[in-house]
Amino acid sequence: LHVADNKIVLWVSVIQFLISLPQGGIIGIILVYLSDSRNINDNRESSIINAIFLVSMGTSGIICTGIILPILKRRFSDLIIAEIGIYGSILSQLIFASFYYIPEIPIIVAGGLLYFSVGISNAAIFAILTKYLSAKEQGQGFGIVQSYRAITTIIAPFAFAVGYRNAKKIDYPSLPFVASALIISSALIFTRCALKQQMKRQLIENDGSGYRKKSTIDIRDGEQDVEYDDDYGTSLTAMKMGNGGIDTSMAPAIDTSNNDT
């Protein structure tokens, strides 16, 4: 399996690269940036500011992946969850960019609490990759994606360090955070356009009869009507079980338009 052999792997790799690049670069400059923005020269005060950010960032990891992600998984598809996580990452970068102009503690806390929104998007994107690769392909597929992420650890620290130094020379030290938000925004474009379209295309290729964007199936069990709706092309077949429950599984769409029941 090569990156060009499966377009899902290709677009996931590109998206992960664009998300990981700014994350890997910002973490190397943010502590210095926070101290510079408040004109801190005292090591003790600088340590307090850094501790506030690190605690906020750690709390973000617990909240985003431990609490918010399970809630989102019950309500939304993986693609929508990925988009939500990316939006959170963009907002985090813009909040930190504003810290230079509003150097207040709540800004650090807000940006830190949103910092690990990337964990939400990563979990959802990897879930998509798992669904669209066979058991034999998953090892290589995840390896390709991780190699793209590893490239960012080589590029990002140096690039953002140099960028921050030059941004300070032009009296615009928040510029790396604005650039970071723009890079992550490009990942959102690839998610909403390229990855979404490839997921639809691959579903159609896997089933000659095609899939509808919205699958609606009515099941009459007494007075109960059940409707299943997936926003991104996944069709669901609903079957009545002996105990009156509903069992759903991946299946081609069932056309009920000419069914009187």
Short mmCIF file of C-alpha atoms in Angstrom, two decimals, residues 216-220 225-227 256 261:
data_model
loop_
_atom_site.label_atom_id
_atom_site.label_comp_id
_atom_site.label_asym_id
_atom_site.label_seq_id
_atom_site.Cartn_x
_atom_site.Cartn_y
_atom_site.Cartn_z
CA THR A 216 -34.74 7.23 5.64
CA ILE A 217 -36.35 3.99 6.71
CA ASP A 218 -39.63 3.79 8.58
CA ILE A 219 -40.18 0.85 10.88
CA ARG A 220 -43.61 0.47 12.33
CA ASP A 225 -41.50 5.31 13.65
CA VAL A 226 -37.71 5.25 13.42
CA GLU A 227 -35.74 7.43 11.01
CA THR A 256 -38.74 2.33 0.32
CA THR A 261 -45.85 -0.20 4.51
#
